DNA sequence: TTACTCCTGGCC
DNA sequence: GGCCAGGAGTAA
């Protein structure tokens, strides 16, 4: 669930309340969500778990889909929410099942990480993360001001892979997941299966701006909640009402009226409008209109 | 590149 | 009971 807009929504809803707070107690209840990274000098995850109490939360940042909890002494936790993770602040009250990490802070509130599917994880690292911990695995953030349309195209275009797969590759541009990729490709009028190297520069420009608009709008609406997602205060997001193709297979396209379709592309459910997202071939190197991306 | 893996919950 | 899911790492 959590893609860039959901992680950013959590960061914003949590930030003001937790930044500056000292961590009084920190329980990490399952070892399998702790990750150590040999490339950081912060030490093993177990050791970092033990040294978390007493640290002050200096900042709460985000890179792509990762939250960066910056503690004193320039180290911290890089939290990935996986598919079902939430991080919420509570004044008390009963704990939900699958709560794996609980921190209490000096103002008496508790920060709770819940992740039923346990695809998420906490990695201890120096902050800012050294080469290798994020770099190499996580590319430039999709909303980074330095990522302009030209840089966006330059990073993604050089491959025959379907453009959707390029957008999902976190090493190239970080933050997009299945929902917003489908939405952005729809908005830009580009078929998800189009080989990236076949897109024209005009298409890259449209796609770049579509990604920016879609992400910014989703943040404005505090993310998309299907079932699990909550912000840092436990509230759901409104953005699901604004989705145009994701989860709408069989419904009429709002632009052309044709039925939105769902297919499987490289193993991922992929939603698109066959009317508005005709495949795009630049240079005319293939004459047939068979489905792209299968060779 | 593809396919399988981790895990639980919700829906048919 | 089976299938599907917003992610991402790994092995083949």
Coordinates of C-alpha atoms (C1' of nucleotides) in Angstrom, one line a residue:
Chain A
X1 CA 0.0 0.0 0.0
X2 CA 2.4 2.7 1.1
X3 CA 3.9 4.5 -1.9
X4 CA 5.4 7.9 -1.8
X5 CA 2.2 9.8 -1.0
X6 CA 1.3 7.5 1.9
X7 CA 4.8 7.6 3.4
X8 CA 4.9 11.4 3.0
X9 CA 1.4 11.6 4.6
X10 CA 2.7 9.6 7.6
X11 CA 5.8 11.8 7.8
X12 CA 3.9 15.0 7.8
X13 CA 1.2 13.8 10.3
X14 CA 3.9 12.5 12.7
X15 CA 6.7 15.0 12.2
X16 CA 5.7 17.9 14.4
X17 CA 4.7 15.7 17.3
X18 CA 7.7 13.5 17.4
X19 CA 10.6 15.6 16.3
X20 CA 12.5 16.8 19.3
X21 CA 11.1 14.2 21.6
X22 CA 13.4 11.9 23.6
X23 CA 12.7 8.2 23.2
X24 CA 12.1 6.8 26.7
X25 CA 11.5 3.1 25.9
X26 CA 11.9 1.2 22.7
X27 CA 10.5 -2.3 22.2
X28 CA 11.4 -4.3 19.1
X29 CA 9.3 -7.4 19.4
X30 CA 10.3 -9.4 16.4
X31 CA 13.8 -9.9 15.1
X32 CA 12.6 -10.6 11.6
X33 CA 11.7 -7.0 10.9
X34 CA 15.2 -5.8 12.0
X35 CA 17.8 -5.4 9.3
X36 CA 21.5 -4.7 9.7
X37 CA 23.5 -3.3 6.9
X38 CA 27.2 -4.1 6.8
X39 CA 27.9 -0.9 4.9
X40 CA 26.9 1.3 7.8
X41 CA 29.0 1.9 10.9
X42 CA 25.9 2.3 13.0
X43 CA 26.3 -1.2 14.2
X44 CA 24.1 -4.3 14.2
X45 CA 20.4 -3.8 14.3
X46 CA 20.3 -5.5 17.7
X47 CA 22.8 -3.2 19.1
X48 CA 21.0 -0.2 17.7
X49 CA 17.7 -1.4 19.1
X50 CA 19.4 -1.4 22.5
X51 CA 20.8 2.1 22.2
X52 CA 17.6 3.7 20.9
X53 CA 16.1 4.5 24.4
X54 CA 17.6 7.8 25.5
X55 CA 18.1 9.1 22.0
X56 CA 16.3 12.2 20.8
X57 CA 14.4 12.2 17.5
X58 CA 16.2 14.9 15.6
X59 CA 14.3 14.7 12.3
X60 CA 11.8 12.6 10.4
X61 CA 12.7 12.4 6.7
X62 CA 11.7 10.4 3.6
X63 CA 13.5 9.0 0.6
X64 CA 11.2 7.3 -1.9
X65 CA 9.1 4.9 0.2
X66 CA 11.5 4.9 3.2
X67 CA 11.0 6.9 6.3
X68 CA 14.2 8.1 7.9
X69 CA 14.1 8.5 11.6
X70 CA 17.1 10.5 12.4
X71 CA 18.3 10.2 16.0
X72 CA 21.1 11.9 17.9
X73 CA 24.7 11.1 17.1
X74 CA 23.9 10.9 13.4
X75 CA 22.4 7.6 13.2
X76 CA 18.8 6.3 13.0
X77 CA 16.4 3.9 11.5
X78 CA 15.3 3.6 7.9
X79 CA 11.8 2.3 8.0
X80 CA 10.1 0.6 5.1
X81 CA 6.4 -0.1 5.5
X82 CA 6.3 -3.0 3.0
X83 CA 2.8 -3.7 1.9
X84 CA 0.8 -3.4 5.1
X85 CA 2.9 -1.3 7.5
X86 CA 1.7 1.7 9.5
X87 CA 3.4 4.0 11.9
X88 CA 1.0 5.8 14.2
X89 CA 1.2 7.9 17.3
X90 CA -1.1 7.0 20.1
X91 CA -1.9 8.5 23.5
X92 CA -2.6 5.1 24.8
X93 CA -5.4 2.7 24.3
X94 CA -5.4 -0.9 23.2
X95 CA -2.8 -2.1 20.8
X96 CA -3.7 -3.6 17.5
X97 CA -2.5 -7.1 16.6
X98 CA 0.7 -7.3 14.7
X99 CA 2.3 -4.3 16.5
X100 CA 6.0 -5.1 16.2
X101 CA 7.7 -1.9 17.4
X102 CA 6.6 0.4 20.2
X103 CA 8.5 3.5 21.3
X104 CA 7.4 5.7 24.1
X105 CA 8.5 9.3 24.2
X106 CA 9.0 11.8 27.0
X107 CA 5.6 13.4 26.4
X108 CA 3.9 10.1 27.2
X109 CA 2.8 9.2 23.7
X110 CA 3.7 6.0 22.0
X111 CA 4.8 5.4 18.4
X112 CA 3.6 2.1 17.1
X113 CA 4.7 0.2 14.0
X114 CA 2.2 -2.4 12.9
X115 CA 2.7 -4.6 9.9
X116 CA 0.5 -7.7 9.6
X117 CA 2.3 -9.1 6.5
X118 CA 5.8 -8.3 7.8
X119 CA 7.1 -7.2 4.5
X120 CA 8.3 -4.1 6.1
X121 CA 11.6 -3.6 8.0
X122 CA 13.7 -1.4 10.1
X123 CA 17.3 -0.9 9.0
X124 CA 19.8 0.8 11.4
X125 CA 22.1 3.2 9.6
X126 CA 24.2 6.2 9.9
X127 CA 22.3 9.4 8.9
X128 CA 22.7 10.5 6.3
X129 CA 22.9 7.0 5.0
X130 CA 26.3 6.2 3.6
X131 CA 26.9 5.1 0.0
X132 CA 25.3 1.7 -0.5
X133 CA 22.7 1.7 2.2
X134 CA 20.1 3.7 0.2
X135 CA 22.1 4.6 -2.9
X136 CA 22.1 1.8 -5.3
X137 CA 18.9 0.5 -4.0
X138 CA 17.0 3.7 -3.9
X139 CA 17.4 6.3 -6.6
X140 CA 16.5 9.9 -6.7
X141 CA 13.2 10.7 -5.0
X142 CA 10.3 11.2 -7.5
X143 CA 9.6 14.6 -6.1
X144 CA 13.2 15.7 -5.7
X145 CA 13.4 19.3 -7.2
X146 CA 16.6 18.3 -9.0
X147 CA 14.7 15.7 -11.0
X148 CA 13.5 17.6 -14.0
X149 CA 11.9 16.2 -17.1
X150 CA 15.1 15.7 -18.9
X151 CA 16.8 13.9 -16.0
X152 CA 13.6 11.8 -15.6
X153 CA 13.7 10.7 -19.2
X154 CA 17.4 10.1 -19.2
X155 CA 17.2 7.7 -16.2
X156 CA 14.3 5.7 -17.5
X157 CA 14.4 5.6 -21.2
X158 CA 17.4 3.4 -22.0
X159 CA 15.7 0.0 -21.9
X160 CA 13.4 -2.1 -23.9
X161 CA 11.5 -3.0 -20.7
X162 CA 7.9 -1.8 -20.5
X163 CA 7.7 1.8 -19.3
X164 CA 5.7 0.6 -16.3
X165 CA 8.5 -1.6 -15.1
X166 CA 11.0 1.2 -15.4
X167 CA 8.8 3.4 -13.3
X168 CA 8.5 0.8 -10.6
X169 CA 12.2 0.2 -10.4
X170 CA 13.2 2.0 -7.2
X171 CA 16.8 2.2 -8.2
X172 CA 16.0 4.6 -11.0
X173 CA 13.3 6.9 -9.5
X174 CA 12.1 6.2 -6.0
X175 CA 8.6 6.3 -4.6
X176 CA 6.3 5.1 -7.3
X177 CA 4.3 1.9 -6.7
X178 CA 1.6 0.0 -8.6
X179 CA -1.2 2.5 -8.0
X180 CA 0.4 5.7 -8.9
X181 CA 2.3 4.2 -11.9
X182 CA -1.0 3.1 -13.4
X183 CA -2.6 6.5 -12.7
X184 CA 0.3 8.4 -14.1
X185 CA 0.5 6.4 -17.3
X186 CA -3.3 6.9 -17.7
X187 CA -3.0 10.6 -17.2
X188 CA -0.2 10.8 -19.8
X189 CA -2.0 8.6 -22.3
X190 CA 0.7 6.0 -22.5
X191 CA 0.2 2.3 -22.6
X192 CA 2.0 0.6 -19.7
X193 CA 3.5 -2.0 -21.9
X194 CA 5.2 0.4 -24.3
X195 CA 9.0 -0.3 -24.4
X196 CA 10.6 2.6 -22.6
X197 CA 13.1 3.2 -25.4
X198 CA 10.2 3.7 -27.8
X199 CA 8.7 6.7 -26.0
X200 CA 9.1 10.1 -27.7
X201 CA 10.6 13.0 -25.8
X202 CA 7.1 14.6 -25.9
X203 CA 5.8 11.5 -24.1
X204 CA 8.5 11.6 -21.5
X205 CA 7.6 15.2 -20.8
X206 CA 3.9 14.4 -20.4
X207 CA 4.7 11.4 -18.2
X208 CA 7.0 13.4 -16.0
X209 CA 4.4 16.1 -15.4
X210 CA 1.7 13.4 -14.9
X211 CA 3.9 11.7 -12.2
X212 CA 4.4 15.0 -10.4
X213 CA 0.7 16.0 -10.5
X214 CA -0.5 12.6 -9.5
X215 CA 1.9 12.4 -6.5
X216 CA 1.2 16.0 -5.4
X217 CA -2.5 15.5 -5.6
X218 CA -2.4 12.2 -3.7
X219 CA -0.4 13.9 -0.9
X220 CA -2.9 16.7 -0.8
X221 CA -5.6 14.1 -0.2
X222 CA -3.5 12.3 2.4
X223 CA -2.9 9.2 0.5
X224 CA -4.9 6.3 -0.8
X225 CA -6.6 4.0 1.7
X226 CA -8.0 0.7 0.5
X227 CA -8.0 -1.1 3.8
X228 CA -4.8 -0.9 5.8
X229 CA -3.4 2.6 5.2
X230 CA -3.6 5.1 8.0
X231 CA -1.6 8.3 8.6
X232 CA 0.4 9.0 11.7
X233 CA -2.8 9.8 13.6
X234 CA -4.7 6.7 12.5
X235 CA -6.8 8.5 9.9
X236 CA -7.6 7.1 6.5
X237 CA -6.7 8.9 3.2
X238 CA -9.1 10.3 0.7
X239 CA -7.3 9.7 -2.5
X240 CA -9.0 6.5 -3.5
X241 CA -11.9 8.6 -4.8
X242 CA -9.6 10.2 -7.2
X243 CA -8.2 7.1 -8.8
X244 CA -9.1 6.9 -12.5
X245 CA -8.0 3.4 -13.5
X246 CA -6.4 1.6 -10.5
X247 CA -9.0 -0.9 -9.1
X248 CA -11.6 0.2 -11.7
X249 CA -11.4 -2.6 -14.2
X250 CA -14.8 -2.9 -16.0
X251 CA -15.8 0.7 -15.2
X252 CA -16.2 3.3 -18.0
X253 CA -13.2 5.5 -18.6
X254 CA -14.0 9.1 -17.6
X255 CA -12.5 10.4 -20.8
X256 CA -13.5 8.1 -23.6
X257 CA -16.1 5.9 -22.1
X258 CA -14.5 2.6 -23.0
X259 CA -14.1 0.0 -20.3
X260 CA -11.0 0.1 -18.2
X261 CA -9.1 -3.1 -18.5
X262 CA -6.9 -5.1 -16.2
X263 CA -4.0 -7.2 -17.3
X264 CA -0.9 -8.8 -15.7
X265 CA 2.3 -7.1 -16.8
X266 CA 5.5 -8.8 -15.4
X267 CA 3.4 -10.2 -12.6
X268 CA 1.8 -7.0 -11.5
X269 CA -1.9 -6.2 -11.9
X270 CA -2.0 -3.4 -14.4
X271 CA -5.0 -1.1 -15.1
X272 CA -5.4 1.0 -18.2
X273 CA -7.8 2.3 -20.7
X274 CA -7.4 0.8 -24.2
X275 CA -9.0 3.8 -25.7
X276 CA -6.8 6.5 -24.2
X277 CA -3.6 4.6 -23.8
X278 CA -2.8 3.3 -27.3
X279 CA 0.7 1.9 -27.5
X280 CA 3.3 4.3 -28.7
X281 CA 6.1 3.4 -31.1
X282 CA 8.7 6.0 -32.0
X283 CA 10.7 5.5 -35.1
X284 CA 8.2 2.9 -36.5
X285 CA 10.6 0.0 -36.0
X286 CA 7.8 -2.5 -35.6
X287 CA 4.9 -2.6 -38.0
X288 CA 2.6 -4.9 -36.1
X289 CA 0.5 -3.9 -33.2
X290 CA 1.0 -7.0 -31.1
X291 CA 1.3 -6.5 -27.5
X292 CA 4.6 -4.8 -26.6
X293 CA 6.9 -6.0 -23.9
X294 CA 6.6 -9.7 -24.6
X295 CA 9.8 -10.2 -26.5
Chain B
dT1 C1' 13.6 -11.3 -17.6
dT2 C1' 10.9 -14.6 -15.0
dA3 C1' 9.1 -16.8 -11.1
dC4 C1' 9.2 -17.6 -6.6
dT5 C1' 9.5 -16.1 -1.8
dC6 C1' 8.3 -13.8 2.6
dC7 C1' 3.2 -13.2 5.5
dT8 C1' -1.7 -12.2 6.8
dG9 C1' -6.2 -10.8 5.8
dG10 C1' -10.1 -10.1 3.0
dC11 C1' -13.1 -11.6 -0.4
dC12 C1' -15.5 -14.9 -3.6
Chain C
dG1 C1' -10.6 -23.6 0.5
dG2 C1' -8.5 -20.8 -3.0
dC3 C1' -7.1 -16.6 -4.8
dC4 C1' -5.6 -12.0 -4.7
dA5 C1' -3.2 -7.9 -2.8
dG6 C1' -0.3 -1.6 -2.5
dG7 C1' 6.8 -4.4 -2.2
dA8 C1' 11.1 -6.1 -3.1
dG9 C1' 14.9 -9.4 -2.7
dT10 C1' 16.7 -13.6 -4.6
dA11 C1' 17.6 -17.6 -7.5
dA12 C1' 17.4 -19.7 -11.8

